[in-house]
Amino acid sequence: MYRLYRLSTRLLEKILSRKYPERFSPPGEDGVEVWMHAASVGESRVAAAILEETLRLRPGLRVLLTLQTRSGLEQARKLLKSLPGIRIRLAPWDGPGTIGAWLRKLSPRVLVLIETELWPNLLFEALSHGTPVLILNGRLSSRSFSRYRRLRPLFAPLLARVSMAGVISEEDRERFLALGIPPERVRILGNAKHDLSFRRVEDLDPVPLVRRLGLRPGERLLVFGSMRRGEEEAVSRIISGLISVPDLRFAVVPRHPERAPEFEKHLTARGLAVSFFRNNHQLAGARIIVVDEIGPLFTLYALAEAAVVGGSFQPLGGQNPLEPAILGKPVLFGPHMENFPLESRILLSGGGARQVNSVEEALSVLFDWLHHPDKAREQGWKAFQCARKLRGASRRYAELLLRFL
């Protein structure tokens, strides 16, 4: 199966290289010790957390970080601008000629793939050049695993030769084993993304957002974070059920800002007044704010009385429940948290989160927290204690990486 993939990508190389020359031209860099490859914005955060720890342990290391998307490239440059020795650029096309040229030019001592950036020619060429291949912060959602399992004949012979895979959870370990990585080469090391969230707390300044929202003493904020397509009705029903609570305000943050008008439409259909966040600096008194830009969610969590985590009220796998937990907030999510099994399990077992199966259950939990704030604060404290247990993964990944240098 790999031969067919190799042949097709070689043919496409000739066609696409004229249209996207930057993806096919050899890198300007000569000789790096680490070539790290990640996908987009989320993975760039993971890469940044691991690289910060790696360079703390081994200053002066020469690293090239490649990203698949321009948004990921911009995010990585922001996160790593203070670290010397790291060069960042767009990833090459996964063609055998292109990848071979990159490897000959770079001569990396190790290739690091972040999460699920498994590209057949990149794997094959690196292994053929004798370059150790590591998978760090490895994760396979149920959806990704189904896709890769169908392609097992393509990936299994390559993954069997990977030097080591550090993965997030037991579920991820079982899935990587099923794709062909030998058991002795898979280790559960946690999620490096959480370390970056802890560092963000140190730099957090909520005052500008408090002023923009016009939050007054005694007002409370309920935050719906990273809400996804199909969750508009659940959000509007919950807010409609809580709108009578005095001094309670609501911030709805869609995972994708372009979905903001859909949330606004469902809320106004219930007779609720909505204000958009973007370009609006007169939000004092606005009961319901729909956030139509990227960026404010973490600070909103810091100001929240409680957090409702999206992607969990539809079969979408859930969003990260640890961000509000790190900030000491009680966390509520729906029945679908398949993409965060370890985090949700630890929060639930430690009493830091509640999982509900319906809007009615969600309203019951939220009413309880709002009418018994001491209970909400206690659950938030437990959430923080649970989150602390998941720190330190980026250092473990850095130590694993340095073993191969």
CSV table of C-alpha atoms in Angstrom, one decimal:
chain,number,residue,atom,x,y,z
A,1,MET,CA,0.0,0.0,0.0
A,2,TYR,CA,2.9,2.4,0.7
A,3,ARG,CA,4.3,1.9,-2.8
A,4,LEU,CA,1.0,3.2,-4.2
A,5,TYR,CA,1.0,6.2,-1.9
A,6,ARG,CA,4.7,6.9,-2.7
A,7,LEU,CA,4.0,6.8,-6.5
A,8,SER,CA,0.9,9.0,-6.3
A,9,THR,CA,2.6,11.6,-4.2
A,10,ARG,CA,5.6,11.6,-6.5
A,11,LEU,CA,3.4,12.4,-9.4
A,12,LEU,CA,1.6,15.1,-7.4
A,13,GLU,CA,4.9,16.6,-6.5
A,14,LYS,CA,5.6,17.5,-10.1
A,15,ILE,CA,2.2,19.1,-10.5
A,16,LEU,CA,1.8,21.0,-7.2
A,17,SER,CA,5.4,22.3,-7.0
A,18,ARG,CA,4.7,24.9,-9.6
A,19,LYS,CA,1.6,26.2,-7.7
A,20,TYR,CA,3.0,26.0,-4.1
A,21,PRO,CA,6.8,26.5,-4.5
A,22,GLU,CA,7.4,27.3,-0.8
A,23,ARG,CA,6.1,23.8,0.1
A,24,PHE,CA,8.6,22.1,-2.2
A,25,SER,CA,11.8,24.2,-2.0
A,26,PRO,CA,14.6,22.9,0.3
A,27,PRO,CA,15.0,24.6,3.6
A,28,GLY,CA,17.4,27.5,4.0
A,29,GLU,CA,18.7,26.0,7.2
A,30,ASP,CA,21.8,23.8,7.4
A,31,GLY,CA,22.2,21.1,10.0
A,32,VAL,CA,19.8,20.9,12.9
A,33,GLU,CA,19.8,18.6,15.9
A,34,VAL,CA,16.0,18.4,16.1
A,35,TRP,CA,13.3,18.6,13.4
A,36,MET,CA,10.0,18.9,15.2
A,37,HIS,CA,6.8,18.7,13.1
A,38,ALA,CA,3.3,19.8,14.2
A,39,ALA,CA,0.0,20.5,12.6
A,40,SER,CA,-1.7,23.8,13.6
A,41,VAL,CA,-2.5,26.1,16.4
A,42,GLY,CA,-3.3,23.6,19.2
A,43,GLU,CA,-0.3,21.4,18.3
A,44,SER,CA,2.0,24.5,18.2
A,45,ARG,CA,1.2,25.1,21.9
A,46,VAL,CA,2.2,21.5,22.7
A,47,ALA,CA,5.4,22.0,20.7
A,48,ALA,CA,6.2,25.2,22.5
A,49,ALA,CA,5.7,23.7,25.9
A,50,ILE,CA,8.0,20.8,25.1
A,51,LEU,CA,10.7,23.0,23.4
A,52,GLU,CA,10.7,25.4,26.4
A,53,GLU,CA,11.6,22.5,28.7
A,54,THR,CA,14.0,21.0,26.3
A,55,LEU,CA,16.0,24.2,25.9
A,56,ARG,CA,15.9,24.7,29.6
A,57,LEU,CA,17.6,21.4,30.0
A,58,ARG,CA,19.9,21.8,26.9
A,59,PRO,CA,20.5,25.4,26.1
A,60,GLY,CA,21.8,26.1,22.6
A,61,LEU,CA,20.1,23.2,20.9
A,62,ARG,CA,19.5,23.8,17.2
A,63,VAL,CA,15.8,23.1,16.4
A,64,LEU,CA,13.6,23.5,13.3
A,65,LEU,CA,9.9,23.5,14.0
A,66,THR,CA,7.6,23.0,11.0
A,67,LEU,CA,3.8,23.7,10.9
A,68,GLN,CA,1.1,22.6,8.4
A,69,THR,CA,-0.9,25.8,8.6
A,70,ARG,CA,-0.2,29.5,8.6
A,71,SER,CA,-2.2,30.1,11.7
A,72,GLY,CA,-0.1,27.4,13.5
A,73,LEU,CA,3.0,29.1,12.2
A,74,GLU,CA,2.0,32.5,13.5
A,75,GLN,CA,1.0,31.0,16.9
A,76,ALA,CA,4.4,29.2,17.2
A,77,ARG,CA,6.3,32.4,16.4
A,78,LYS,CA,4.4,34.2,19.2
A,79,LEU,CA,5.0,31.5,21.7
A,80,LEU,CA,8.6,30.9,21.0
A,81,LYS,CA,9.8,34.4,20.1
A,82,SER,CA,12.0,34.7,23.3
A,83,LEU,CA,13.8,31.4,22.7
A,84,PRO,CA,17.0,31.5,20.6
A,85,GLY,CA,18.0,28.7,18.3
A,86,ILE,CA,14.5,27.7,17.1
A,87,ARG,CA,13.7,28.3,13.5
A,88,ILE,CA,10.1,28.1,12.4
A,89,ARG,CA,8.6,27.6,9.0
A,90,LEU,CA,5.8,26.0,7.0
A,91,ALA,CA,6.1,22.2,6.6
A,92,PRO,CA,7.1,20.7,3.2
A,93,TRP,CA,4.7,18.7,1.1
A,94,ASP,CA,4.8,15.0,1.9
A,95,GLY,CA,6.4,13.9,-1.3
A,96,PRO,CA,9.3,11.5,-1.4
A,97,GLY,CA,11.6,13.8,-3.4
A,98,THR,CA,10.8,16.9,-1.2
A,99,ILE,CA,11.1,15.1,2.1
A,100,GLY,CA,14.3,13.4,1.0
A,101,ALA,CA,15.8,16.8,0.0
A,102,TRP,CA,14.9,18.3,3.4
A,103,LEU,CA,16.4,15.4,5.3
A,104,ARG,CA,19.7,15.6,3.3
A,105,LYS,CA,19.9,19.4,3.9
A,106,LEU,CA,18.9,19.3,7.6
A,107,SER,CA,20.6,16.0,8.7
A,108,PRO,CA,18.6,16.0,12.0
A,109,ARG,CA,19.7,13.7,14.8
A,110,VAL,CA,16.0,13.1,15.6
A,111,LEU,CA,12.6,13.7,14.0
A,112,VAL,CA,9.8,14.5,16.5
A,113,LEU,CA,6.2,14.2,15.4
A,114,ILE,CA,3.6,16.0,17.6
A,115,GLU,CA,0.4,14.2,18.4
A,116,THR,CA,-0.9,12.6,15.2
A,117,GLU,CA,1.3,14.2,12.5
A,118,LEU,CA,1.9,10.8,10.8
A,119,TRP,CA,2.9,11.3,7.2
A,120,PRO,CA,4.0,8.2,5.3
A,121,ASN,CA,6.8,9.6,3.2
A,122,LEU,CA,8.1,11.7,6.1
A,123,LEU,CA,8.2,8.5,8.2
A,124,PHE,CA,9.7,6.3,5.5
A,125,GLU,CA,12.4,8.8,4.4
A,126,ALA,CA,13.5,9.6,8.0
A,127,LEU,CA,13.7,5.9,8.8
A,128,SER,CA,15.6,5.2,5.6
A,129,HIS,CA,18.1,8.0,6.5
A,130,GLY,CA,18.7,6.3,9.9
A,131,THR,CA,17.0,9.2,11.8
A,132,PRO,CA,15.3,8.1,15.0
A,133,VAL,CA,11.6,9.0,15.0
A,134,LEU,CA,9.7,10.0,18.1
A,135,ILE,CA,6.0,10.7,18.6
A,136,LEU,CA,5.5,13.1,21.5
A,137,ASN,CA,2.2,14.0,23.2
A,138,GLY,CA,0.7,11.2,21.0
A,139,ARG,CA,-3.1,11.2,20.9
A,140,LEU,CA,-5.7,9.5,18.7
A,141,SER,CA,-9.3,10.5,19.1
A,142,SER,CA,-11.8,7.8,18.4
A,143,ARG,CA,-12.5,9.4,15.0
A,144,SER,CA,-8.8,9.6,14.1
A,145,PHE,CA,-8.3,6.1,15.2
A,146,SER,CA,-11.1,4.8,13.0
A,147,ARG,CA,-9.4,6.6,10.0
A,148,TYR,CA,-5.9,5.3,10.8
A,149,ARG,CA,-7.2,1.8,11.4
A,150,ARG,CA,-8.6,1.6,7.9
A,151,LEU,CA,-5.1,2.6,6.7
A,152,ARG,CA,-3.2,0.1,8.9
A,153,PRO,CA,-1.6,-1.7,6.0
A,154,LEU,CA,0.0,1.7,5.0
A,155,PHE,CA,1.1,2.8,8.5
A,156,ALA,CA,1.8,-0.4,10.5
A,157,PRO,CA,5.2,-1.3,8.7
A,158,LEU,CA,6.3,2.3,9.3
A,159,LEU,CA,5.1,2.7,12.9
A,160,ALA,CA,6.7,-0.6,13.8
A,161,ARG,CA,10.1,1.1,13.3
A,162,VAL,CA,9.3,4.3,15.4
A,163,SER,CA,11.9,4.6,18.2
A,164,MET,CA,9.5,5.7,20.9
A,165,ALA,CA,6.0,7.1,21.3
A,166,GLY,CA,5.1,9.1,24.4
A,167,VAL,CA,1.3,9.3,24.6
A,168,ILE,CA,-1.3,11.1,26.7
A,169,SER,CA,-3.4,8.4,28.1
A,170,GLU,CA,-4.0,4.6,28.4
A,171,GLU,CA,-6.7,4.9,25.6
A,172,ASP,CA,-4.1,6.5,23.3
A,173,ARG,CA,-1.6,3.8,24.2
A,174,GLU,CA,-4.0,1.0,23.2
A,175,ARG,CA,-4.8,2.8,19.9
A,176,PHE,CA,-1.1,3.3,18.9
A,177,LEU,CA,-0.4,-0.4,19.8
A,178,ALA,CA,-3.3,-1.4,17.5
A,179,LEU,CA,-1.7,0.6,14.7
A,180,GLY,CA,1.6,-1.3,15.0
A,181,ILE,CA,3.9,0.3,17.5
A,182,PRO,CA,5.6,-2.4,19.7
A,183,PRO,CA,4.4,-2.3,23.3
A,184,GLU,CA,7.9,-1.7,24.7
A,185,ARG,CA,8.1,1.6,22.7
A,186,VAL,CA,4.9,3.3,24.0
A,187,ARG,CA,4.9,5.2,27.3
A,188,ILE,CA,2.1,7.2,28.9
A,189,LEU,CA,3.6,10.6,29.8
A,190,GLY,CA,0.5,13.0,29.9
A,191,ASN,CA,-0.5,16.1,28.0
A,192,ALA,CA,2.1,18.8,27.6
A,193,LYS,CA,-0.6,21.3,26.6
A,194,HIS,CA,-1.7,21.5,30.2
A,195,ASP,CA,1.7,22.8,31.3
A,196,LEU,CA,1.4,25.8,29.0
A,197,SER,CA,-2.0,26.5,30.5
A,198,PHE,CA,-0.5,26.7,34.0
A,199,ARG,CA,2.1,29.1,32.6
A,200,ARG,CA,-0.6,31.3,31.2
A,201,VAL,CA,-2.0,31.8,34.6
A,202,GLU,CA,1.2,33.5,35.7
A,203,ASP,CA,0.8,36.1,32.9
A,204,LEU,CA,-3.0,36.5,33.3
A,205,ASP,CA,-4.3,40.1,33.7
A,206,PRO,CA,-8.1,40.1,33.9
A,207,VAL,CA,-8.5,43.8,34.6
A,208,PRO,CA,-8.9,45.0,31.0
A,209,LEU,CA,-11.6,42.4,30.4
A,210,VAL,CA,-13.4,43.3,33.6
A,211,ARG,CA,-13.5,46.9,32.4
A,212,ARG,CA,-14.6,46.0,29.0
A,213,LEU,CA,-17.4,43.8,30.3
A,214,GLY,CA,-18.3,46.4,32.9
A,215,LEU,CA,-18.5,43.7,35.6
A,216,ARG,CA,-19.8,45.2,38.8
A,217,PRO,CA,-19.2,43.9,42.4
A,218,GLY,CA,-21.8,41.3,43.1
A,219,GLU,CA,-22.3,40.3,39.4
A,220,ARG,CA,-21.5,36.7,38.5
A,221,LEU,CA,-20.5,35.3,35.1
A,222,LEU,CA,-21.3,31.9,33.7
A,223,VAL,CA,-19.1,30.9,30.8
A,224,PHE,CA,-19.9,28.5,28.0
A,225,GLY,CA,-16.5,27.6,26.5
A,226,SER,CA,-15.7,26.3,23.1
A,227,MET,CA,-19.3,25.5,22.1
A,228,ARG,CA,-19.6,23.6,18.9
A,229,ARG,CA,-22.1,23.2,16.0
A,230,GLY,CA,-25.3,21.6,17.1
A,231,GLU,CA,-25.0,22.9,20.7
A,232,GLU,CA,-26.9,26.1,20.0
A,233,GLU,CA,-30.2,24.8,21.3
A,234,ALA,CA,-28.7,23.4,24.5
A,235,VAL,CA,-27.0,26.7,25.3
A,236,SER,CA,-30.1,28.8,24.6
A,237,ARG,CA,-32.2,26.5,26.8
A,238,ILE,CA,-29.8,26.6,29.7
A,239,ILE,CA,-29.5,30.4,29.5
A,240,SER,CA,-33.3,30.8,29.2
A,241,GLY,CA,-33.7,28.6,32.3
A,242,LEU,CA,-31.2,30.7,34.3
A,243,ILE,CA,-32.1,34.2,33.1
A,244,SER,CA,-34.2,34.9,36.2
A,245,VAL,CA,-31.2,34.5,38.5
A,246,PRO,CA,-30.4,38.0,39.7
A,247,ASP,CA,-27.0,39.6,38.8
A,248,LEU,CA,-26.0,36.6,36.6
A,249,ARG,CA,-24.5,37.3,33.2
A,250,PHE,CA,-23.5,34.9,30.5
A,251,ALA,CA,-20.6,34.6,28.0
A,252,VAL,CA,-21.0,32.2,25.1
A,253,VAL,CA,-17.7,31.4,23.3
A,254,PRO,CA,-18.1,29.3,20.2
A,255,ARG,CA,-15.1,27.1,19.3
A,256,HIS,CA,-15.2,28.7,15.8
A,257,PRO,CA,-16.1,32.4,15.9
A,258,GLU,CA,-17.9,32.2,12.6
A,259,ARG,CA,-20.6,30.2,14.4
A,260,ALA,CA,-21.4,33.2,16.6
A,261,PRO,CA,-24.5,34.3,14.6
A,262,GLU,CA,-26.0,30.9,14.9
A,263,PHE,CA,-25.8,31.1,18.7
A,264,GLU,CA,-27.2,34.6,18.6
A,265,LYS,CA,-30.1,33.4,16.4
A,266,HIS,CA,-31.2,30.6,18.8
A,267,LEU,CA,-31.0,33.0,21.8
A,268,THR,CA,-33.0,35.8,20.2
A,269,ALA,CA,-35.6,33.2,19.1
A,270,ARG,CA,-36.3,32.8,22.9
A,271,GLY,CA,-36.7,36.5,23.3
A,272,LEU,CA,-33.3,37.0,24.8
A,273,ALA,CA,-31.2,40.1,24.1
A,274,VAL,CA,-27.7,39.4,22.9
A,275,SER,CA,-24.6,41.5,22.5
A,276,PHE,CA,-21.6,40.5,20.3
A,277,PHE,CA,-18.1,40.9,21.9
A,278,ARG,CA,-16.1,42.0,18.9
A,279,ASN,CA,-15.6,45.7,18.4
A,280,ASN,CA,-18.0,46.4,21.3
A,281,HIS,CA,-16.5,48.3,24.2
A,282,GLN,CA,-19.9,49.2,25.8
A,283,LEU,CA,-20.8,45.8,27.3
A,284,ALA,CA,-21.7,47.0,30.8
A,285,GLY,CA,-25.2,45.7,31.6
A,286,ALA,CA,-25.3,43.2,28.7
A,287,ARG,CA,-26.7,40.0,30.2
A,288,ILE,CA,-25.7,37.7,27.3
A,289,ILE,CA,-22.5,38.2,25.4
A,290,VAL,CA,-21.6,36.0,22.4
A,291,VAL,CA,-17.8,36.1,21.8
A,292,ASP,CA,-17.1,36.3,18.1
A,293,GLU,CA,-13.3,36.5,18.2
A,294,ILE,CA,-10.5,34.2,19.2
A,295,GLY,CA,-8.5,34.9,22.4
A,296,PRO,CA,-10.7,35.9,25.4
A,297,LEU,CA,-11.8,32.5,26.6
A,298,PHE,CA,-9.0,31.7,29.1
A,299,THR,CA,-9.5,35.1,30.8
A,300,LEU,CA,-13.2,34.7,30.8
A,301,TYR,CA,-12.8,31.4,32.6
A,302,ALA,CA,-10.7,33.3,35.2
A,303,LEU,CA,-13.7,35.6,35.8
A,304,ALA,CA,-16.3,32.9,35.8
A,305,GLU,CA,-18.5,31.6,38.6
A,306,ALA,CA,-18.6,28.3,36.8
A,307,ALA,CA,-17.7,26.9,33.4
A,308,VAL,CA,-19.7,24.8,30.9
A,309,VAL,CA,-17.4,23.0,28.5
A,310,GLY,CA,-18.5,22.6,24.9
A,311,GLY,CA,-18.2,19.8,22.3
A,312,SER,CA,-19.7,17.6,25.0
A,313,PHE,CA,-23.5,18.0,24.4
A,314,GLN,CA,-23.2,16.5,20.9
A,315,PRO,CA,-21.1,13.5,19.9
A,316,LEU,CA,-18.0,15.6,19.2
A,317,GLY,CA,-15.6,14.4,21.8
A,318,GLY,CA,-15.6,17.4,24.1
A,319,GLN,CA,-13.2,20.3,24.6
A,320,ASN,CA,-10.5,20.8,27.1
A,321,PRO,CA,-12.0,20.8,30.7
A,322,LEU,CA,-8.7,21.4,32.4
A,323,GLU,CA,-8.5,25.1,31.4
A,324,PRO,CA,-11.2,26.2,33.8
A,325,ALA,CA,-10.1,23.6,36.3
A,326,ILE,CA,-6.6,25.1,36.4
A,327,LEU,CA,-8.2,28.4,37.3
A,328,GLY,CA,-10.1,26.9,40.2
A,329,LYS,CA,-13.6,26.9,38.6
A,330,PRO,CA,-16.2,24.2,38.9
A,331,VAL,CA,-16.6,22.4,35.6
A,332,LEU,CA,-19.7,21.0,33.9
A,333,PHE,CA,-19.8,19.0,30.7
A,334,GLY,CA,-22.1,16.8,28.8
A,335,PRO,CA,-22.0,13.1,28.1
A,336,HIS,CA,-19.4,13.2,25.2
A,337,MET,CA,-15.8,13.7,26.5
A,338,GLU,CA,-14.1,11.0,24.4
A,339,ASN,CA,-11.3,13.3,23.3
A,340,PHE,CA,-10.4,14.0,26.9
A,341,PRO,CA,-10.8,10.7,28.7
A,342,LEU,CA,-8.0,11.1,31.2
A,343,GLU,CA,-8.8,14.7,32.1
A,344,SER,CA,-12.5,14.2,32.5
A,345,ARG,CA,-12.0,11.0,34.5
A,346,ILE,CA,-9.6,12.7,37.0
A,347,LEU,CA,-11.9,15.7,37.4
A,348,LEU,CA,-14.9,13.5,38.0
A,349,SER,CA,-13.2,11.1,40.4
A,350,GLY,CA,-11.7,14.0,42.3
A,351,GLY,CA,-15.0,15.9,42.7
A,352,GLY,CA,-13.9,18.8,40.5
A,353,ALA,CA,-16.5,18.4,37.7
A,354,ARG,CA,-20.0,17.2,37.0
A,355,GLN,CA,-21.1,15.3,34.0
A,356,VAL,CA,-24.7,15.6,32.8
A,357,ASN,CA,-26.8,13.8,30.2
A,358,SER,CA,-29.4,16.5,29.5
A,359,VAL,CA,-30.2,20.2,29.6
A,360,GLU,CA,-32.5,19.5,32.6
A,361,GLU,CA,-29.6,17.9,34.6
A,362,ALA,CA,-27.3,20.8,33.6
A,363,LEU,CA,-29.9,23.3,34.9
A,364,SER,CA,-30.2,21.4,38.2
A,365,VAL,CA,-26.4,21.4,38.8
A,366,LEU,CA,-26.0,25.1,37.8
A,367,PHE,CA,-28.9,26.2,40.0
A,368,ASP,CA,-27.3,24.3,42.9
A,369,TRP,CA,-23.9,26.0,42.4
A,370,LEU,CA,-25.5,29.5,42.0
A,371,HIS,CA,-27.7,29.2,45.1
A,372,HIS,CA,-24.9,27.6,47.1
A,373,PRO,CA,-21.7,29.5,46.2
A,374,ASP,CA,-19.7,27.9,49.0
A,375,LYS,CA,-20.4,24.5,47.4
A,376,ALA,CA,-19.3,25.9,43.9
A,377,ARG,CA,-16.1,27.3,45.4
A,378,GLU,CA,-15.3,23.9,47.1
A,379,GLN,CA,-15.8,22.1,43.8
A,380,GLY,CA,-13.6,24.7,42.0
A,381,TRP,CA,-10.9,24.0,44.6
A,382,LYS,CA,-11.2,20.3,44.0
A,383,ALA,CA,-10.9,21.0,40.2
A,384,PHE,CA,-7.7,22.9,40.8
A,385,GLN,CA,-6.2,20.1,42.9
A,386,CYS,CA,-7.2,17.5,40.2
A,387,ALA,CA,-5.5,19.7,37.5
A,388,ARG,CA,-2.3,19.9,39.5
A,389,LYS,CA,-1.9,16.1,39.2
A,390,LEU,CA,-1.6,16.5,35.4
A,391,ARG,CA,1.4,18.9,35.5
A,392,GLY,CA,4.9,18.1,34.3
A,393,ALA,CA,4.3,16.2,31.0
A,394,SER,CA,6.4,18.7,29.0
A,395,ARG,CA,9.4,18.0,31.1
A,396,ARG,CA,8.9,14.2,30.7
A,397,TYR,CA,8.7,14.6,27.0
A,398,ALA,CA,11.8,16.8,27.0
A,399,GLU,CA,13.8,14.3,28.9
A,400,LEU,CA,12.7,11.5,26.5
A,401,LEU,CA,13.7,13.6,23.5
A,402,LEU,CA,17.2,14.4,25.0
A,403,ARG,CA,17.8,10.7,25.4
A,404,PHE,CA,18.0,10.4,21.6
A,405,LEU,CA,20.6,13.3,21.2
